[in-house]
PDB file of C-alpha atoms in Angstrom:
ATOM      1  CA  MET A  10     103.997  53.717  89.313  1.00 46.00           C
ATOM      2  CA  ALA A  11     107.491  52.990  90.600  1.00 44.00           C
ATOM      3  CA  GLY A  12     108.309  50.585  92.737  1.00 47.00           C
ATOM      4  CA  ALA A  13     109.813  51.139  96.459  1.00 50.00           C
ATOM      5  CA  THR A  14     110.612  54.645  96.713  1.00 56.00           C
ATOM      6  CA  SER A  15     112.083  56.436  99.990  1.00 66.00           C
ATOM      7  CA  LEU A  16     109.621  58.419 101.655  1.00 78.00           C
ATOM      8  CA  ASN A  17     111.617  61.666 101.906  1.00 88.00           C
ATOM      9  CA  LEU A  18     112.501  64.543  99.630  1.00 91.00           C
ATOM     10  CA  TRP A  19     114.691  63.121  97.488  1.00 92.00           C
ATOM     11  CA  GLY A  20     112.184  60.578  97.020  1.00 90.00           C
ATOM     12  CA  ILE A  21     109.720  63.012  95.863  1.00 93.00           C
ATOM     13  CA  LEU A  22     112.186  64.694  93.488  1.00 94.00           C
ATOM     14  CA  SER A  23     113.121  61.304  91.787  1.00 92.00           C
ATOM     15  CA  GLU A  24     109.324  60.389  91.432  1.00 92.00           C
ATOM     16  CA  SER A  25     108.260  63.653  90.103  1.00 94.00           C
ATOM     17  CA  LYS A  26     111.409  63.467  87.834  1.00 94.00           C
ATOM     18  CA  ARG A  27     110.414  59.744  86.652  1.00 93.00           C
ATOM     19  CA  ILE A  28     106.703  61.308  85.619  1.00 94.00           C
ATOM     20  CA  ILE A  29     107.602  64.155  84.034  1.00 95.00           C
ATOM     21  CA  ASP A  30     110.791  62.198  81.973  1.00 93.00           C
ATOM     22  CA  ALA A  31     108.036  59.765  81.118  1.00 91.00           C
ATOM     23  CA  HIS A  32     105.753  62.331  79.824  1.00 93.00           C
ATOM     24  CA  SER A  33     108.324  65.023  78.787  1.00 93.00           C
ATOM     25  CA  ARG A  34     106.540  66.490  75.447  1.00 94.00           C
ATOM     26  CA  HIS A  35     103.306  66.771  77.329  1.00 95.00           C
ATOM     27  CA  PHE A  36     104.804  68.577  80.443  1.00 96.00           C
ATOM     28  CA  LEU A  37     107.064  70.718  78.302  1.00 95.00           C
ATOM     29  CA  ALA A  38     103.658  71.894  76.112  1.00 95.00           C
ATOM     30  CA  LEU A  39     101.587  72.655  79.700  1.00 95.00           C
ATOM     31  CA  SER A  40     104.868  74.421  80.920  1.00 95.00           C
ATOM     32  CA  VAL A  41     105.170  76.698  77.503  1.00 95.00           C
ATOM     33  CA  ILE A  42     101.356  77.233  77.451  1.00 95.00           C
ATOM     34  CA  PHE A  43     101.116  78.255  81.167  1.00 95.00           C
ATOM     35  CA  LEU A  44     104.085  78.409  82.954  1.00 94.00           C
ATOM     36  CA  LEU A  45     106.433  80.143  80.709  1.00 93.00           C
ATOM     37  CA  PRO A  46     104.334  83.121  80.371  1.00 92.00           C
ATOM     38  CA  LEU A  47     103.767  83.318  84.181  1.00 92.00           C
ATOM     39  CA  SER A  48     107.738  82.895  85.182  1.00 92.00           C
ATOM     40  CA  PHE A  49     108.273  85.662  82.224  1.00 90.00           C
ATOM     41  CA  SER A  50     105.527  87.786  83.451  1.00 88.00           C
ATOM     42  CA  ILE A  51     107.356  87.705  87.184  1.00 88.00           C
ATOM     43  CA  ILE A  52     110.782  88.113  86.079  1.00 86.00           C
ATOM     44  CA  VAL A  53     110.266  91.281  83.663  1.00 83.00           C
ATOM     45  CA  SER A  54     107.555  92.965  86.209  1.00 78.00           C
ATOM     46  CA  PRO A  55     109.986  95.312  87.673  1.00 72.00           C
ATOM     47  CA  PHE A  56     110.339  96.864  84.243  1.00 71.00           C
ATOM     48  CA  LEU A  57     106.744  96.351  83.034  1.00 69.00           C
ATOM     49  CA  PHE A  58     105.298  97.932  86.026  1.00 65.00           C
ATOM     50  CA  PRO A  59     106.535 101.482  85.104  1.00 62.00           C
ATOM     51  CA  LEU A  60     105.079 101.048  81.646  1.00 63.00           C
ATOM     52  CA  LEU A  61     102.198 100.156  82.846  1.00 60.00           C
ATOM     53  CA  SER A  62     101.329 102.420  85.740  1.00 61.00           C
ATOM     54  CA  PRO A  63      99.318 105.459  85.104  1.00 56.00           C
ATOM     55  CA  HIS A  64     101.946 107.613  86.186  1.00 53.00           C
ATOM     56  CA  GLN A  65     103.794 106.691  82.904  1.00 50.00           C
ATOM     57  CA  SER A  66     100.729 107.606  81.109  1.00 46.00           C
ATOM     58  CA  GLN A  67     100.463 110.956  82.472  1.00 48.00           C
ATOM     59  CA  ASN A  68     103.664 111.728  81.846  1.00 48.00           C
ATOM     60  CA  THR A  69     103.540 110.799  78.247  1.00 42.00           C
ATOM     61  CA  HIS A  70     100.000 112.795  77.926  1.00 43.00           C
ATOM     62  CA  LEU A  71     101.837 115.915  79.611  1.00 40.00           C
ATOM     63  CA  GLN A  72     103.998 115.441  76.809  1.00 41.00           C
ATOM     64  CA  LEU A  73     101.474 115.769  74.334  1.00 37.00           C
ATOM     65  CA  SER A  74      99.134 118.124  75.466  1.00 40.00           C
ATOM     66  CA  SER A  75      98.412 120.480  78.737  1.00 41.00           C
ATOM     67  CA  GLN A  76      95.072 119.101  79.291  1.00 42.00           C
ATOM     68  CA  THR A  77      94.149 118.002  82.732  1.00 40.00           C
ATOM     69  CA  LEU A  78      94.902 114.914  83.810  1.00 39.00           C
ATOM     70  CA  THR A  79      92.113 112.241  85.660  1.00 43.00           C
ATOM     71  CA  LEU A  80      94.406 110.809  88.424  1.00 39.00           C
ATOM     72  CA  THR A  81      93.108 106.936  88.500  1.00 47.00           C
ATOM     73  CA  PRO A  82      94.997 104.630  91.011  1.00 51.00           C
ATOM     74  CA  PHE A  83      95.131 101.518  88.738  1.00 57.00           C
ATOM     75  CA  SER A  84      95.693 101.439  84.706  1.00 70.00           C
ATOM     76  CA  LEU A  85      93.491  98.910  82.941  1.00 73.00           C
ATOM     77  CA  PRO A  86      96.634  97.189  81.337  1.00 72.00           C
ATOM     78  CA  LEU A  87      98.138  96.897  84.689  1.00 74.00           C
ATOM     79  CA  ILE A  88      95.104  95.291  86.282  1.00 79.00           C
ATOM     80  CA  LEU A  89      94.746  92.939  83.114  1.00 80.00           C
ATOM     81  CA  PHE A  90      98.281  92.187  84.085  1.00 78.00           C
ATOM     82  CA  LEU A  91      98.060  91.645  87.957  1.00 81.00           C
ATOM     83  CA  LEU A  92      94.918  89.223  87.220  1.00 85.00           C
ATOM     84  CA  SER A  93      96.645  87.395  84.797  1.00 85.00           C
ATOM     85  CA  LEU A  94      99.155  86.017  87.092  1.00 89.00           C
ATOM     86  CA  PRO A  95      97.067  84.284  89.217  1.00 91.00           C
ATOM     87  CA  LEU A  96      95.331  82.849  86.538  1.00 93.00           C
ATOM     88  CA  PHE A  97      98.192  81.565  84.610  1.00 93.00           C
ATOM     89  CA  SER A  98      99.425  79.857  88.109  1.00 94.00           C
ATOM     90  CA  LEU A  99      96.252  78.219  88.859  1.00 95.00           C
ATOM     91  CA  CYS A 100      95.724  77.162  85.302  1.00 95.00           C
ATOM     92  CA  ALA A 101      98.797  75.485  85.084  1.00 95.00           C
ATOM     93  CA  LEU A 102      98.496  73.832  88.820  1.00 95.00           C
ATOM     94  CA  ALA A 103      95.254  72.251  87.557  1.00 95.00           C
ATOM     95  CA  SER A 104      96.481  71.002  84.427  1.00 96.00           C
ATOM     96  CA  ILE A 105      99.675  69.755  85.818  1.00 96.00           C
ATOM     97  CA  THR A 106      98.489  67.968  88.866  1.00 96.00           C
ATOM     98  CA  HIS A 107      95.920  66.151  86.926  1.00 95.00           C
ATOM     99  CA  SER A 108      98.614  64.719  84.661  1.00 95.00           C
ATOM    100  CA  VAL A 109     100.961  64.268  87.572  1.00 95.00           C
ATOM    101  CA  PHE A 110      98.193  62.233  89.130  1.00 93.00           C
ATOM    102  CA  HIS A 111      97.267  60.159  86.029  1.00 92.00           C
ATOM    103  CA  GLY A 112     100.867  59.502  85.293  1.00 91.00           C
ATOM    104  CA  PHE A 113     101.913  58.119  88.846  1.00 89.00           C
ATOM    105  CA  PHE A 114      99.359  55.187  88.312  1.00 85.00           C
ATOM    106  CA  GLY A 115     100.465  54.825  84.726  1.00 84.00           C
ATOM    107  CA  ARG A 116      97.681  55.924  82.792  1.00 85.00           C
ATOM    108  CA  PRO A 117      97.935  57.588  79.552  1.00 87.00           C
ATOM    109  CA  VAL A 118      98.672  61.353  79.927  1.00 90.00           C
ATOM    110  CA  LYS A 119      97.206  63.624  77.014  1.00 92.00           C
ATOM    111  CA  LEU A 120      97.264  66.840  76.332  1.00 93.00           C
ATOM    112  CA  PRO A 121      93.478  67.615  75.552  1.00 93.00           C
ATOM    113  CA  SER A 122      92.483  65.680  78.909  1.00 93.00           C
ATOM    114  CA  ALA A 123      94.696  68.015  81.071  1.00 94.00           C
ATOM    115  CA  LEU A 124      93.354  71.344  79.578  1.00 95.00           C
ATOM    116  CA  LEU A 125      89.810  70.117  79.618  1.00 94.00           C
ATOM    117  CA  SER A 126      90.287  69.472  83.269  1.00 93.00           C
ATOM    118  CA  ILE A 127      90.773  73.354  84.086  1.00 95.00           C
ATOM    119  CA  PRO A 128      87.339  74.660  83.815  1.00 95.00           C
ATOM    120  CA  PRO A 129      86.059  72.053  86.473  1.00 94.00           C
ATOM    121  CA  SER A 130      89.242  72.780  88.608  1.00 94.00           C
ATOM    122  CA  LEU A 131      89.655  76.578  88.269  1.00 95.00           C
ATOM    123  CA  PRO A 132      86.463  78.007  90.232  1.00 95.00           C
ATOM    124  CA  ARG A 133      87.039  75.451  93.043  1.00 96.00           C
ATOM    125  CA  LEU A 134      91.150  76.492  93.221  1.00 95.00           C
ATOM    126  CA  ILE A 135      90.119  80.239  92.778  1.00 95.00           C
ATOM    127  CA  LEU A 136      87.789  80.394  96.189  1.00 96.00           C
ATOM    128  CA  THR A 137      89.904  78.017  98.112  1.00 95.00           C
ATOM    129  CA  THR A 138      93.331  79.705  97.348  1.00 95.00           C
ATOM    130  CA  PHE A 139      91.336  82.987  98.368  1.00 95.00           C
ATOM    131  CA  LEU A 140      90.324  81.509 101.470  1.00 95.00           C
ATOM    132  CA  SER A 141      93.570  79.950 102.461  1.00 95.00           C
ATOM    133  CA  HIS A 142      95.256  83.514 101.953  1.00 94.00           C
ATOM    134  CA  PHE A 143      92.609  85.218 103.614  1.00 95.00           C
ATOM    135  CA  LEU A 144      93.213  82.940 106.896  1.00 95.00           C
ATOM    136  CA  LEU A 145      96.930  83.608 106.642  1.00 93.00           C
ATOM    137  CA  PHE A 146      96.729  87.130 106.350  1.00 93.00           C
ATOM    138  CA  SER A 147      94.490  87.554 108.823  1.00 92.00           C
ATOM    139  CA  LEU A 148      96.723  85.422 111.518  1.00 91.00           C
ATOM    140  CA  SER A 149      99.405  87.682 110.118  1.00 89.00           C
ATOM    141  CA  LEU A 150      97.697  90.843 111.077  1.00 88.00           C
ATOM    142  CA  PRO A 151      99.391  91.331 114.371  1.00 85.00           C
ATOM    143  CA  LEU A 152     103.073  91.183 112.836  1.00 82.00           C
ATOM    144  CA  PRO A 153     103.397  94.859 112.320  1.00 80.00           C
ATOM    145  CA  PHE A 154     102.468  95.413 115.896  1.00 78.00           C
ATOM    146  CA  LEU A 155     104.732  92.805 117.356  1.00 75.00           C
ATOM    147  CA  LEU A 156     107.733  94.277 114.929  1.00 75.00           C
ATOM    148  CA  LEU A 157     107.090  97.918 116.477  1.00 74.00           C
ATOM    149  CA  ARG A 158     107.584  96.538 119.796  1.00 70.00           C
ATOM    150  CA  LEU A 159     110.693  95.201 119.003  1.00 69.00           C
ATOM    151  CA  SER A 160     111.855  99.221 118.768  1.00 68.00           C
ATOM    152  CA  LEU A 161     111.152  99.615 122.528  1.00 65.00           C
ATOM    153  CA  ALA A 162     114.018  99.633 124.896  1.00 56.00           C
ATOM    154  CA  SER A 163     112.282  97.671 127.783  1.00 71.00           C
ATOM    155  CA  PRO A 164     114.076  94.455 127.744  1.00 74.00           C
ATOM    156  CA  LEU A 165     110.890  92.563 129.093  1.00 74.00           C
ATOM    157  CA  ILE A 166     108.704  93.828 126.541  1.00 72.00           C
ATOM    158  CA  LEU A 167     111.711  93.014 123.924  1.00 75.00           C
ATOM    159  CA  THR A 168     111.788  89.500 124.963  1.00 78.00           C
ATOM    160  CA  ALA A 169     108.112  88.868 124.924  1.00 76.00           C
ATOM    161  CA  SER A 170     107.782  90.427 121.721  1.00 75.00           C
ATOM    162  CA  THR A 171     110.468  88.408 120.103  1.00 80.00           C
ATOM    163  CA  LEU A 172     109.099  85.033 121.545  1.00 84.00           C
ATOM    164  CA  LEU A 173     105.500  86.143 120.281  1.00 85.00           C
ATOM    165  CA  LEU A 174     106.654  86.946 116.938  1.00 85.00           C
ATOM    166  CA  LEU A 175     108.893  83.655 116.416  1.00 90.00           C
ATOM    167  CA  ALA A 176     105.767  81.924 117.712  1.00 90.00           C
ATOM    168  CA  LEU A 177     103.403  83.699 115.172  1.00 90.00           C
ATOM    169  CA  LEU A 178     105.918  83.236 112.435  1.00 92.00           C
ATOM    170  CA  LEU A 179     106.088  79.110 113.380  1.00 93.00           C
ATOM    171  CA  ALA A 180     102.506  78.937 113.425  1.00 93.00           C
ATOM    172  CA  LEU A 181     102.180  80.428 110.338  1.00 94.00           C
ATOM    173  CA  LEU A 182     104.813  78.135 108.700  1.00 94.00           C
ATOM    174  CA  TYR A 183     103.310  75.359 110.113  1.00 95.00           C
ATOM    175  CA  LEU A 184      99.870  76.043 108.663  1.00 95.00           C
ATOM    176  CA  ARG A 185     101.435  76.897 105.251  1.00 94.00           C
ATOM    177  CA  VAL A 186     103.000  73.406 105.180  1.00 95.00           C
ATOM    178  CA  SER A 187      99.827  71.749 106.269  1.00 95.00           C
ATOM    179  CA  TRP A 188      97.660  73.242 103.616  1.00 95.00           C
ATOM    180  CA  SER A 189     100.353  72.661 100.963  1.00 94.00           C
ATOM    181  CA  LEU A 190      98.251  69.651  99.720  1.00 95.00           C
ATOM    182  CA  ALA A 191      94.782  71.554  99.463  1.00 95.00           C
ATOM    183  CA  PRO A 192      95.191  72.740  95.646  1.00 95.00           C
ATOM    184  CA  VAL A 193      96.398  68.973  94.939  1.00 96.00           C
ATOM    185  CA  ILE A 194      92.836  67.838  96.818  1.00 96.00           C
ATOM    186  CA  VAL A 195      90.870  70.284  95.069  1.00 96.00           C
ATOM    187  CA  VAL A 196      91.882  68.772  91.589  1.00 95.00           C
ATOM    188  CA  ALA A 197      92.143  64.805  92.746  1.00 93.00           C
ATOM    189  CA  GLU A 198      89.128  65.155  94.887  1.00 92.00           C
ATOM    190  CA  SER A 199      87.025  68.087  93.476  1.00 90.00           C
ATOM    191  CA  THR A 200      86.566  69.730  96.691  1.00 93.00           C
ATOM    192  CA  TRP A 201      86.783  73.109  97.596  1.00 92.00           C
ATOM    193  CA  GLY A 202      86.789  75.807 100.804  1.00 90.00           C
ATOM    194  CA  LEU A 203      87.848  74.519 104.159  1.00 93.00           C
ATOM    195  CA  GLN A 204      87.324  70.895 103.431  1.00 95.00           C
ATOM    196  CA  PRO A 205      90.629  70.208 101.056  1.00 95.00           C
ATOM    197  CA  LEU A 206      92.412  72.464 104.120  1.00 95.00           C
ATOM    198  CA  ARG A 207      91.631  70.131 106.741  1.00 95.00           C
ATOM    199  CA  ARG A 208      91.843  67.158 104.373  1.00 95.00           C
ATOM    200  CA  SER A 209      95.499  68.284 103.531  1.00 95.00           C
ATOM    201  CA  ALA A 210      96.295  68.838 107.450  1.00 95.00           C
ATOM    202  CA  SER A 211      94.923  65.530 108.180  1.00 94.00           C
ATOM    203  CA  LEU A 212      97.118  63.915 105.277  1.00 94.00           C
ATOM    204  CA  VAL A 213     100.272  65.775 105.796  1.00 94.00           C
ATOM    205  CA  SER A 214     100.201  65.056 110.031  1.00 90.00           C
ATOM    206  CA  GLY A 215     102.239  62.163 109.303  1.00 81.00           C
ATOM    207  CA  MET A 216     104.636  63.527 106.720  1.00 89.00           C
ATOM    208  CA  THR A 217     104.906  67.325 108.323  1.00 92.00           C
ATOM    209  CA  PRO A 218     108.997  66.632 108.063  1.00 93.00           C
ATOM    210  CA  VAL A 219     109.092  66.077 104.533  1.00 93.00           C
ATOM    211  CA  ALA A 220     106.412  68.281 103.609  1.00 94.00           C
ATOM    212  CA  ALA A 221     108.129  70.993 105.192  1.00 95.00           C
ATOM    213  CA  SER A 222     111.642  70.372 103.298  1.00 95.00           C
ATOM    214  CA  SER A 223     109.969  70.228 100.331  1.00 94.00           C
ATOM    215  CA  PHE A 224     108.068  73.577 100.809  1.00 95.00           C
ATOM    216  CA  LEU A 225     111.353  75.213 101.720  1.00 95.00           C
ATOM    217  CA  PHE A 226     113.477  73.540  99.255  1.00 95.00           C
ATOM    218  CA  PHE A 227     111.365  74.995  96.181  1.00 95.00           C
ATOM    219  CA  ALA A 228     110.609  78.291  98.373  1.00 94.00           C
ATOM    220  CA  SER A 229     114.037  79.209  99.016  1.00 95.00           C
ATOM    221  CA  LEU A 230     115.215  78.306  95.419  1.00 94.00           C
ATOM    222  CA  GLN A 231     112.603  80.508  94.203  1.00 93.00           C
ATOM    223  CA  ALA A 232     113.189  83.348  96.209  1.00 92.00           C
ATOM    224  CA  LEU A 233     116.785  83.011  95.615  1.00 91.00           C
ATOM    225  CA  LEU A 234     116.186  83.386  91.358  1.00 90.00           C
ATOM    226  CA  LEU A 235     113.973  86.075  91.979  1.00 87.00           C
ATOM    227  CA  TRP A 236     116.532  88.071  94.088  1.00 86.00           C
ATOM    228  CA  THR A 237     118.973  87.262  91.377  1.00 82.00           C
ATOM    229  CA  ALA A 238     116.534  88.447  88.428  1.00 76.00           C
ATOM    230  CA  PHE A 239     115.751  91.513  90.279  1.00 76.00           C
ATOM    231  CA  LEU A 240     119.483  92.573  90.821  1.00 74.00           C
ATOM    232  CA  LEU A 241     119.360  92.564  87.183  1.00 64.00           C
ATOM    233  CA  ARG A 242     116.951  95.662  87.036  1.00 59.00           C
ATOM    234  CA  SER A 243     118.384  98.468  84.960  1.00 51.00           C
ATOM    235  CA  ASP A 244     117.520 101.152  82.709  1.00 48.00           C
ATOM    236  CA  GLY A 245     114.912 100.855  79.635  1.00 49.00           C
ATOM    237  CA  TRP A 246     117.798 100.738  77.335  1.00 48.00           C
ATOM    238  CA  ALA A 247     118.979  97.590  78.975  1.00 56.00           C
ATOM    239  CA  TRP A 248     116.695  95.713  76.533  1.00 57.00           C
ATOM    240  CA  LYS A 249     118.768  96.505  73.556  1.00 62.00           C
ATOM    241  CA  ASP A 250     121.733  94.466  75.722  1.00 70.00           C
ATOM    242  CA  TRP A 251     121.887  90.960  74.492  1.00 75.00           C
ATOM    243  CA  ALA A 252     123.626  89.739  77.900  1.00 73.00           C
ATOM    244  CA  PHE A 253     120.577  91.331  79.681  1.00 74.00           C
ATOM    245  CA  ILE A 254     118.178  89.533  77.365  1.00 79.00           C
ATOM    246  CA  THR A 255     119.922  86.185  77.801  1.00 81.00           C
ATOM    247  CA  GLN A 256     119.890  86.583  81.710  1.00 82.00           C
ATOM    248  CA  ILE A 257     115.821  87.092  81.361  1.00 85.00           C
ATOM    249  CA  VAL A 258     115.359  84.214  79.210  1.00 88.00           C
ATOM    250  CA  LEU A 259     117.651  81.908  81.199  1.00 90.00           C
ATOM    251  CA  THR A 260     116.123  82.944  84.499  1.00 90.00           C
ATOM    252  CA  SER A 261     112.293  82.619  83.025  1.00 91.00           C
ATOM    253  CA  THR A 262     113.404  79.217  81.903  1.00 93.00           C
ATOM    254  CA  LEU A 263     114.799  78.137  85.581  1.00 94.00           C
ATOM    255  CA  LEU A 264     111.790  79.502  87.059  1.00 94.00           C
ATOM    256  CA  MET A 265     109.461  77.503  84.780  1.00 95.00           C
ATOM    257  CA  ILE A 266     111.234  74.600  85.634  1.00 96.00           C
ATOM    258  CA  LEU A 267     111.043  74.819  89.226  1.00 95.00           C
ATOM    259  CA  MET A 268     107.250  75.828  89.211  1.00 96.00           C
ATOM    260  CA  LEU A 269     106.847  72.738  87.145  1.00 96.00           C
ATOM    261  CA  TYR A 270     108.510  70.339  89.658  1.00 96.00           C
ATOM    262  CA  ARG A 271     106.944  71.857  92.293  1.00 96.00           C
ATOM    263  CA  ALA A 272     103.347  71.439  91.145  1.00 95.00           C
ATOM    264  CA  ALA A 273     104.707  67.776  90.394  1.00 96.00           C
ATOM    265  CA  ALA A 274     106.250  67.152  93.892  1.00 96.00           C
ATOM    266  CA  ASP A 275     102.834  68.204  95.749  1.00 95.00           C
ATOM    267  CA  THR A 276     101.139  65.933  93.847  1.00 95.00           C
ATOM    268  CA  VAL A 277     103.643  63.007  94.426  1.00 94.00           C
ATOM    269  CA  LEU A 278     103.803  64.125  98.151  1.00 95.00           C
ATOM    270  CA  TYR A 279      99.689  63.855  98.269  1.00 95.00           C
ATOM    271  CA  MET A 280     100.209  60.354  96.780  1.00 93.00           C
ATOM    272  CA  TYR A 281     102.925  59.794  99.257  1.00 92.00           C
ATOM    273  CA  CYS A 282     100.668  60.762 102.140  1.00 92.00           C
ATOM    274  CA  LYS A 283      97.916  58.829 101.219  1.00 91.00           C
ATOM    275  CA  ALA A 284     100.084  55.661 101.036  1.00 89.00           C
ATOM    276  CA  VAL A 285     101.253  56.411 105.020  1.00 89.00           C
ATOM    277  CA  HIS A 286      97.613  56.821 105.938  1.00 85.00           C
ATOM    278  CA  GLY A 287      96.566  53.674 104.041  1.00 83.00           C
ATOM    279  CA  GLU A 288      94.534  54.970 101.310  1.00 78.00           C
ATOM    280  CA  LEU A 289      96.859  54.347  98.095  1.00 73.00           C
ATOM    281  CA  ALA A 290      96.131  50.403  98.429  1.00 68.00           C
ATOM    282  CA  VAL A 291      92.805  51.032  98.117  1.00 61.00           C
ATOM    283  CA  ASP A 292      93.163  53.502  94.987  1.00 63.00           C
ATOM    284  CA  ILE A 293      95.638  51.122  93.528  1.00 65.00           C
ATOM    285  CA  ALA A 294      92.825  47.825  93.525  1.00 59.00           C
ATOM    286  CA  GLN A 295      90.244  49.825  92.365  1.00 59.00           C
ATOM    287  CA  GLU A 296      92.568  51.240  89.690  1.00 57.00           C
ATOM    288  CA  PHE A 297      93.666  48.081  88.343  1.00 55.00           C
ATOM    289  CA  ALA A 298      90.289  45.945  89.520  1.00 51.00           C
ATOM    290  CA  TRP A 299      89.148  45.840  85.730  1.00 48.00           C
ATOM    291  CA  GLN A 300      92.525  43.762  84.465  1.00 49.00           C
ATOM    292  CA  TYR A 301      91.645  40.897  87.000  1.00 46.00           C
ATOM    293  CA  VAL A 302      88.686  38.401  86.900  1.00 41.00           C
ATOM    294  CA  CYS A 303      87.731  36.311  89.737  1.00 41.00           C
ATOM    295  CA  LEU A 304      86.974  32.446  88.864  1.00 40.00           C
ATOM    296  CA  PRO A 305      85.265  30.938  91.809  1.00 42.00           C
ATOM    297  CA  PHE A 306      86.220  27.296  90.817  1.00 39.00           C
ATOM    298  CA  ASP A 307      84.720  25.886  93.968  1.00 44.00           C
ATOM    299  CA  ASP A 308      82.191  27.355  96.596  1.00 43.00           C
ATOM    300  CA  GLY A 309      83.973  27.545  99.750  1.00 40.00           C
ATOM    301  CA  LYS A 310      87.599  27.914  98.305  1.00 40.00           C
ATOM    302  CA  VAL A 311      89.801  30.986  98.031  1.00 39.00           C
ATOM    303  CA  PRO A 312      88.839  32.575  94.287  1.00 38.00           C
ATOM    304  CA  HIS A 313      91.571  31.997  91.515  1.00 37.00           C
ATOM    305  CA  VAL A 314      92.921  35.258  90.390  1.00 39.00           C
ATOM    306  CA  VAL A 315      93.639  35.598  86.512  1.00 37.00           C
ATOM    307  CA  SER A 316      95.408  38.618  85.090  1.00 39.00           C
ATOM    308  CA  VAL A 317      94.088  39.653  81.958  1.00 35.00           C
ATOM    309  CA  VAL A 318      97.006  40.504  79.223  1.00 39.00           C
ATOM    310  CA  HIS A 319      95.664  42.784  76.382  1.00 37.00           C
ATOM    311  CA  VAL A 320      97.949  42.102  73.498  1.00 37.00           C
TER     312      VAL A 320
END
């Protein structure tokens, strides 16, 4: 663990970079296993959806025969593709969080240990992620109604709807920032459901500006990168263009790096929030307690603490 570090966005990014650089091959392996397929799938999704949609297969079938087609809302390859995205994301989140958490304390970071941390964390991550998204979705249901009211000509209704819309958006953003540490808590503290959401809100309460800046920083960069990548959308013959393929590879790699640093930054932010609330000192004492031996030479005196150095 590093020494004194600023409790701001730059400090979080610096500490995240330090941990990743110290175990570069480990995080590269995790990124290649989980994040690279995820980022590549997201980047090429505008091109894959037409190929995996049932309409494409129906058109192909029409060219081969004139039999009656069975209309289905989704095709099996498309469903499998959509399910694989959150699965890869949560597996990456579990393994990277586990690795950064151990790397923060200077523990050995091993690839088998990171992979073995996925099975116990994955069900809890799925349930907690579903619950948090369901709550945010439920709270955002009035948004279409408020947007519809904005089209009305009455100045009073327009002003009231605008204020309510802004208040709702700020409330959703506040909840999203307050719950940003929930996945880390699920992995680090083995909890799930509402408990990590409440725990995250409690930890972030003293670090809301830092948590908000971290969330907005990575969200804006990822949104900008995805917007740039989707501008590359073209016809199917673009796959034969080397410039187009190079752009796909570069944007996928950049998105992979952003995802890696975002997961690492959330874990570091979790440790910083614990430090602000006075919990990190206890963890450090428990972490390194086995390296010290107390020798009470005389009763009634303060024990001498001797550091045990392993050669």
